[in-house]
PDB file of C-alpha atoms in Angstrom:
ATOM      1  CA  MET A 340      57.055   1.615   7.871  1.00  0.00           C
ATOM      2  CA  SER A 341      53.504   3.530   7.611  1.00  0.00           C
ATOM      3  CA  LEU A 342      50.674   1.038   7.384  1.00  0.00           C
ATOM      4  CA  PRO A 343      47.782   1.420   5.074  1.00  0.00           C
ATOM      5  CA  ILE A 344      44.056   2.896   6.139  1.00  0.00           C
ATOM      6  CA  GLU A 345      41.219   1.540   5.029  1.00  0.00           C
ATOM      7  CA  THR A 346      39.663   4.754   3.172  1.00  0.00           C
ATOM      8  CA  THR A 347      36.056   3.564   1.313  1.00  0.00           C
ATOM      9  CA  GLY A 348      36.279   7.272  -0.124  1.00  0.00           C
ATOM     10  CA  THR A 349      33.844   9.281  -1.929  1.00  0.00           C
ATOM     11  CA  PRO A 350      31.943   7.240  -4.936  1.00  0.00           C
ATOM     12  CA  ILE A 351      31.795   8.121  -8.639  1.00  0.00           C
ATOM     13  CA  ASN A 352      28.457  10.463  -8.698  1.00  0.00           C
ATOM     14  CA  GLY A 353      28.758  11.013  -4.753  1.00  0.00           C
ATOM     15  CA  TYR A 354      29.208  13.837  -3.192  1.00  0.00           C
ATOM     16  CA  ALA A 355      32.663  15.197  -2.407  1.00  0.00           C
ATOM     17  CA  PRO A 356      33.440  16.119   1.317  1.00  0.00           C
ATOM     18  CA  ASP A 357      33.324  20.134   1.695  1.00  0.00           C
ATOM     19  CA  PHE A 358      36.778  21.561   3.459  1.00  0.00           C
ATOM     20  CA  GLU A 359      38.276  24.395   4.583  1.00  0.00           C
ATOM     21  CA  LEU A 360      41.795  24.235   4.568  1.00  0.00           C
ATOM     22  CA  PRO A 361      44.946  26.668   5.028  1.00  0.00           C
ATOM     23  CA  GLY A 362      46.551  26.970   1.640  1.00  0.00           C
ATOM     24  CA  VAL A 363      50.428  28.175   1.011  1.00  0.00           C
ATOM     25  CA  ASP A 364      49.257  31.633   0.003  1.00  0.00           C
ATOM     26  CA  ALA A 365      48.295  32.975   3.718  1.00  0.00           C
ATOM     27  CA  GLU A 366      44.344  32.046   2.741  1.00  0.00           C
ATOM     28  CA  VAL A 367      41.801  29.406   3.870  1.00  0.00           C
ATOM     29  CA  HIS A 368      40.381  27.597   1.145  1.00  0.00           C
ATOM     30  CA  HIS A 369      36.627  25.932   1.214  1.00  0.00           C
ATOM     31  CA  LEU A 370      35.575  23.545  -1.490  1.00  0.00           C
ATOM     32  CA  ALA A 371      32.072  25.798  -0.949  1.00  0.00           C
ATOM     33  CA  ARG A 372      33.053  28.659  -2.573  1.00  0.00           C
ATOM     34  CA  TYR A 373      34.793  27.086  -5.434  1.00  0.00           C
ATOM     35  CA  LEU A 374      31.923  25.116  -6.276  1.00  0.00           C
ATOM     36  CA  GLU A 375      30.367  28.822  -6.640  1.00  0.00           C
ATOM     37  CA  ASN A 376      32.540  29.940  -9.102  1.00  0.00           C
ATOM     38  CA  PHE A 377      33.613  27.364 -11.151  1.00  0.00           C
ATOM     39  CA  ARG A 378      31.810  24.330 -13.332  1.00  0.00           C
ATOM     40  CA  ALA A 379      34.950  21.741 -12.713  1.00  0.00           C
ATOM     41  CA  ILE A 380      37.145  21.362  -9.989  1.00  0.00           C
ATOM     42  CA  GLY A 381      40.279  19.115 -10.374  1.00  0.00           C
ATOM     43  CA  VAL A 382      41.216  18.129  -6.289  1.00  0.00           C
ATOM     44  CA  VAL A 383      44.714  16.384  -6.978  1.00  0.00           C
ATOM     45  CA  PHE A 384      46.517  14.808  -4.172  1.00  0.00           C
ATOM     46  CA  ILE A 385      50.185  16.023  -4.413  1.00  0.00           C
ATOM     47  CA  CYS A 386      53.241  16.636  -2.258  1.00  0.00           C
ATOM     48  CA  ASN A 387      56.430  18.064  -2.469  1.00  0.00           C
ATOM     49  CA  HIS A 388      58.875  14.989  -2.143  1.00  0.00           C
ATOM     50  CA  CYS A 389      57.105  12.495  -4.613  1.00  0.00           C
ATOM     51  CA  PRO A 390      58.761  11.598  -7.971  1.00  0.00           C
ATOM     52  CA  TYR A 391      55.620  11.129  -9.873  1.00  0.00           C
ATOM     53  CA  VAL A 392      54.475  14.744  -8.693  1.00  0.00           C
ATOM     54  CA  LYS A 393      57.790  15.799  -9.931  1.00  0.00           C
ATOM     55  CA  LEU A 394      56.882  14.290 -12.992  1.00  0.00           C
ATOM     56  CA  TYR A 395      53.491  15.683 -13.606  1.00  0.00           C
ATOM     57  CA  ILE A 396      53.762  19.321 -11.733  1.00  0.00           C
ATOM     58  CA  ASP A 397      54.225  20.732 -15.356  1.00  0.00           C
ATOM     59  CA  ARG A 398      51.289  18.926 -17.076  1.00  0.00           C
ATOM     60  CA  LEU A 399      49.067  19.945 -14.036  1.00  0.00           C
ATOM     61  CA  LYS A 400      50.498  23.831 -14.617  1.00  0.00           C
ATOM     62  CA  GLU A 401      49.518  23.460 -18.531  1.00  0.00           C
ATOM     63  CA  LEU A 402      46.168  21.850 -17.795  1.00  0.00           C
ATOM     64  CA  GLN A 403      45.061  24.651 -15.277  1.00  0.00           C
ATOM     65  CA  ALA A 404      46.177  27.255 -18.154  1.00  0.00           C
ATOM     66  CA  ALA A 405      44.189  25.497 -20.704  1.00  0.00           C
ATOM     67  CA  PHE A 406      40.996  25.252 -18.891  1.00  0.00           C
ATOM     68  CA  GLN A 407      41.219  28.943 -16.525  1.00  0.00           C
ATOM     69  CA  ASP A 408      39.481  30.875 -19.256  1.00  0.00           C
ATOM     70  CA  ARG A 409      36.474  27.754 -19.005  1.00  0.00           C
ATOM     71  CA  GLU A 410      35.319  28.168 -15.313  1.00  0.00           C
ATOM     72  CA  VAL A 411      37.563  25.163 -14.400  1.00  0.00           C
ATOM     73  CA  THR A 412      40.235  25.092 -11.487  1.00  0.00           C
ATOM     74  CA  LEU A 413      42.568  22.496  -9.722  1.00  0.00           C
ATOM     75  CA  ILE A 414      43.799  22.504  -6.348  1.00  0.00           C
ATOM     76  CA  GLY A 415      46.235  20.502  -4.853  1.00  0.00           C
ATOM     77  CA  ILE A 416      46.299  18.881  -1.538  1.00  0.00           C
ATOM     78  CA  ASN A 417      49.142  17.655   0.404  1.00  0.00           C
ATOM     79  CA  ALA A 418      47.881  15.639   3.074  1.00  0.00           C
ATOM     80  CA  ASN A 419      51.070  13.488   3.568  1.00  0.00           C
ATOM     81  CA  ASP A 420      52.257  13.348   7.071  1.00  0.00           C
ATOM     82  CA  ALA A 421      55.381  16.102   8.002  1.00  0.00           C
ATOM     83  CA  ASN A 422      56.472  13.948  11.072  1.00  0.00           C
ATOM     84  CA  GLN A 423      57.572  10.790   8.475  1.00  0.00           C
ATOM     85  CA  HIS A 424      58.315  13.298   5.709  1.00  0.00           C
ATOM     86  CA  PRO A 425      59.602  16.579   6.871  1.00  0.00           C
ATOM     87  CA  ASP A 426      59.967  17.721   2.870  1.00  0.00           C
ATOM     88  CA  ASP A 427      56.152  17.838   3.175  1.00  0.00           C
ATOM     89  CA  SER A 428      55.670  20.213   5.990  1.00  0.00           C
ATOM     90  CA  PHE A 429      53.533  23.450   5.431  1.00  0.00           C
ATOM     91  CA  GLU A 430      56.916  25.856   5.092  1.00  0.00           C
ATOM     92  CA  ASN A 431      58.437  23.350   2.597  1.00  0.00           C
ATOM     93  CA  MET A 432      54.762  23.379   0.503  1.00  0.00           C
ATOM     94  CA  LYS A 433      55.178  27.085   0.473  1.00  0.00           C
ATOM     95  CA  ILE A 434      58.885  27.241  -1.255  1.00  0.00           C
ATOM     96  CA  PHE A 435      57.762  24.069  -3.224  1.00  0.00           C
ATOM     97  CA  ALA A 436      54.777  26.143  -4.771  1.00  0.00           C
ATOM     98  CA  ALA A 437      57.354  29.031  -5.257  1.00  0.00           C
ATOM     99  CA  ASP A 438      60.095  27.120  -7.066  1.00  0.00           C
ATOM    100  CA  ASN A 439      57.512  25.657  -9.349  1.00  0.00           C
ATOM    101  CA  GLN A 440      55.789  28.459  -9.778  1.00  0.00           C
ATOM    102  CA  LEU A 441      51.956  27.073  -9.057  1.00  0.00           C
ATOM    103  CA  ASN A 442      49.218  28.323 -10.870  1.00  0.00           C
ATOM    104  CA  PHE A 443      46.970  26.874  -8.769  1.00  0.00           C
ATOM    105  CA  PRO A 444      46.031  26.695  -5.130  1.00  0.00           C
ATOM    106  CA  TYR A 445      48.198  24.306  -2.891  1.00  0.00           C
ATOM    107  CA  ILE A 446      46.538  23.581   0.119  1.00  0.00           C
ATOM    108  CA  ARG A 447      47.464  22.051   3.400  1.00  0.00           C
ATOM    109  CA  ASP A 448      45.099  18.951   4.946  1.00  0.00           C
ATOM    110  CA  VAL A 449      47.269  18.036   8.107  1.00  0.00           C
ATOM    111  CA  ALA A 450      44.456  16.283   9.612  1.00  0.00           C
ATOM    112  CA  GLN A 451      44.428  13.996   6.844  1.00  0.00           C
ATOM    113  CA  ASP A 452      40.481  13.327   7.091  1.00  0.00           C
ATOM    114  CA  VAL A 453      39.865  15.075   3.673  1.00  0.00           C
ATOM    115  CA  ALA A 454      42.081  12.747   2.041  1.00  0.00           C
ATOM    116  CA  GLN A 455      40.484   9.779   3.685  1.00  0.00           C
ATOM    117  CA  SER A 456      37.279  10.984   2.970  1.00  0.00           C
ATOM    118  CA  PHE A 457      37.836  11.335  -0.749  1.00  0.00           C
ATOM    119  CA  GLY A 458      39.474   7.685  -0.680  1.00  0.00           C
ATOM    120  CA  ALA A 459      42.877   8.887  -1.615  1.00  0.00           C
ATOM    121  CA  SER A 460      46.001   6.781  -1.934  1.00  0.00           C
ATOM    122  CA  LYS A 461      48.269   7.607  -4.061  1.00  0.00           C
ATOM    123  CA  THR A 462      50.219  11.120  -5.335  1.00  0.00           C
ATOM    124  CA  PRO A 463      49.323  12.392  -7.601  1.00  0.00           C
ATOM    125  CA  GLU A 464      45.681  11.067  -7.623  1.00  0.00           C
ATOM    126  CA  VAL A 465      42.903  13.474  -9.111  1.00  0.00           C
ATOM    127  CA  PHE A 466      39.064  13.704  -8.408  1.00  0.00           C
ATOM    128  CA  LEU A 467      36.943  15.714 -10.875  1.00  0.00           C
ATOM    129  CA  LEU A 468      34.157  17.301  -9.514  1.00  0.00           C
ATOM    130  CA  ASP A 469      31.036  19.037 -10.969  1.00  0.00           C
ATOM    131  CA  ARG A 470      29.798  22.184 -10.022  1.00  0.00           C
ATOM    132  CA  ASP A 471      27.296  20.607  -7.535  1.00  0.00           C
ATOM    133  CA  GLY A 472      30.539  18.497  -5.804  1.00  0.00           C
ATOM    134  CA  ARG A 473      29.610  15.300  -7.612  1.00  0.00           C
ATOM    135  CA  LEU A 474      32.762  13.181  -8.016  1.00  0.00           C
ATOM    136  CA  ARG A 475      32.779  12.538 -11.462  1.00  0.00           C
ATOM    137  CA  TYR A 476      36.470  11.177 -12.138  1.00  0.00           C
ATOM    138  CA  LYS A 477      38.882   9.941 -10.155  1.00  0.00           C
ATOM    139  CA  GLY A 478      42.269   8.581 -10.865  1.00  0.00           C
ATOM    140  CA  LEU A 479      45.009   9.001 -13.097  1.00  0.00           C
ATOM    141  CA  ILE A 480      45.944  12.626 -15.140  1.00  0.00           C
ATOM    142  CA  ASP A 481      47.743  10.537 -18.207  1.00  0.00           C
ATOM    143  CA  ASP A 482      48.785   7.531 -19.358  1.00  0.00           C
ATOM    144  CA  ASN A 483      52.672   8.071 -19.135  1.00  0.00           C
ATOM    145  CA  ALA A 484      54.209   9.842 -15.966  1.00  0.00           C
ATOM    146  CA  ASP A 485      57.613   9.093 -17.327  1.00  0.00           C
ATOM    147  CA  ASP A 486      57.446  10.827 -20.830  1.00  0.00           C
ATOM    148  CA  ALA A 487      54.782  13.512 -21.416  1.00  0.00           C
ATOM    149  CA  ALA A 488      55.685  13.503 -25.289  1.00  0.00           C
ATOM    150  CA  ALA A 489      54.205  10.046 -25.143  1.00  0.00           C
ATOM    151  CA  VAL A 490      51.124  10.703 -23.502  1.00  0.00           C
ATOM    152  CA  GLN A 491      48.611   8.469 -25.967  1.00  0.00           C
ATOM    153  CA  VAL A 492      45.288   9.477 -23.341  1.00  0.00           C
ATOM    154  CA  SER A 493      45.158  12.413 -20.971  1.00  0.00           C
ATOM    155  CA  TYR A 494      42.424  11.231 -18.714  1.00  0.00           C
ATOM    156  CA  LEU A 495      41.756  14.339 -16.784  1.00  0.00           C
ATOM    157  CA  ARG A 496      41.809  16.671 -19.832  1.00  0.00           C
ATOM    158  CA  SER A 497      39.238  14.198 -21.090  1.00  0.00           C
ATOM    159  CA  ALA A 498      37.220  14.596 -18.199  1.00  0.00           C
ATOM    160  CA  ILE A 499      37.132  18.053 -17.593  1.00  0.00           C
ATOM    161  CA  ASP A 500      36.388  18.453 -21.513  1.00  0.00           C
ATOM    162  CA  GLN A 501      33.483  15.998 -21.259  1.00  0.00           C
ATOM    163  CA  LEU A 502      31.791  17.646 -18.145  1.00  0.00           C
ATOM    164  CA  LEU A 503      32.116  20.648 -19.518  1.00  0.00           C
ATOM    165  CA  LYS A 504      30.000  19.166 -22.443  1.00  0.00           C
ATOM    166  CA  ASP A 505      27.604  17.846 -19.612  1.00  0.00           C
ATOM    167  CA  GLU A 506      28.347  14.444 -21.274  1.00  0.00           C
ATOM    168  CA  PRO A 507      28.995  11.150 -18.984  1.00  0.00           C
ATOM    169  CA  VAL A 508      32.532  10.973 -18.045  1.00  0.00           C
ATOM    170  CA  GLU A 509      33.797   8.086 -19.521  1.00  0.00           C
ATOM    171  CA  PRO A 510      36.057   6.379 -18.388  1.00  0.00           C
ATOM    172  CA  SER A 511      35.064   7.647 -14.708  1.00  0.00           C
ATOM    173  CA  ILE A 512      38.027   5.926 -12.611  1.00  0.00           C
ATOM    174  CA  THR A 513      41.543   5.025 -13.461  1.00  0.00           C
ATOM    175  CA  GLU A 514      44.138   3.217 -11.216  1.00  0.00           C
ATOM    176  CA  ALA A 515      46.251   6.053 -10.251  1.00  0.00           C
ATOM    177  CA  ILE A 516      49.879   5.525 -10.144  1.00  0.00           C
ATOM    178  CA  GLY A 517      52.501   7.339  -7.870  1.00  0.00           C
ATOM    179  CA  CYS A 518      53.621   7.114  -4.202  1.00  0.00           C
ATOM    180  CA  SER A 519      51.601   6.169  -1.544  1.00  0.00           C
ATOM    181  CA  VAL A 520      49.748   8.875   0.701  1.00  0.00           C
ATOM    182  CA  LYS A 521      52.151   8.813   3.958  1.00  0.00           C
ATOM    183  CA  TRP A 522      49.525   8.255   6.707  1.00  0.00           C
ATOM    184  CA  ARG A 523      49.869   9.279  10.055  1.00  0.00           C
ATOM    185  CA  LEU A 524      51.087   6.687  12.357  1.00  0.00           C
TER     186      LEU A 524
END
């Protein structure tokens, strides 16, 4: 049984924690470098085994494709403890990325400090950053995990659009649904 970890997390309009983490592409990913090249960065905490992630993975790829020419990128981060959930190991992340033909970086937070700093609690959970590294939206991808065709509100798409228009992001917080982040014991 995994005990919940108290996370304070990054507040809306607060600066996101910088990170330097390994990706399945054999590169080291630095948030600071993304901030230099993108107007919006959607940090999405995901993992390999969560059924909610599996429901959303194609929608995330569609969002990445829709916004890639507008200086927007998604970054998937897996912070789950692979000792409890071997499906979430780095090697299995590589397989997951290849099998799902991810079109955005997928990186590993083995120490879980990035997830704790952001305040991640679920997979999938989105943290949308502006070019300055400020958190502008956190929470849900959209309002219907089970049926992409029945989505009424695409929270992440709307937040990205508002951010790119230099508008306030409303809502700035929604309550993510999904599996809990699997913290180390």
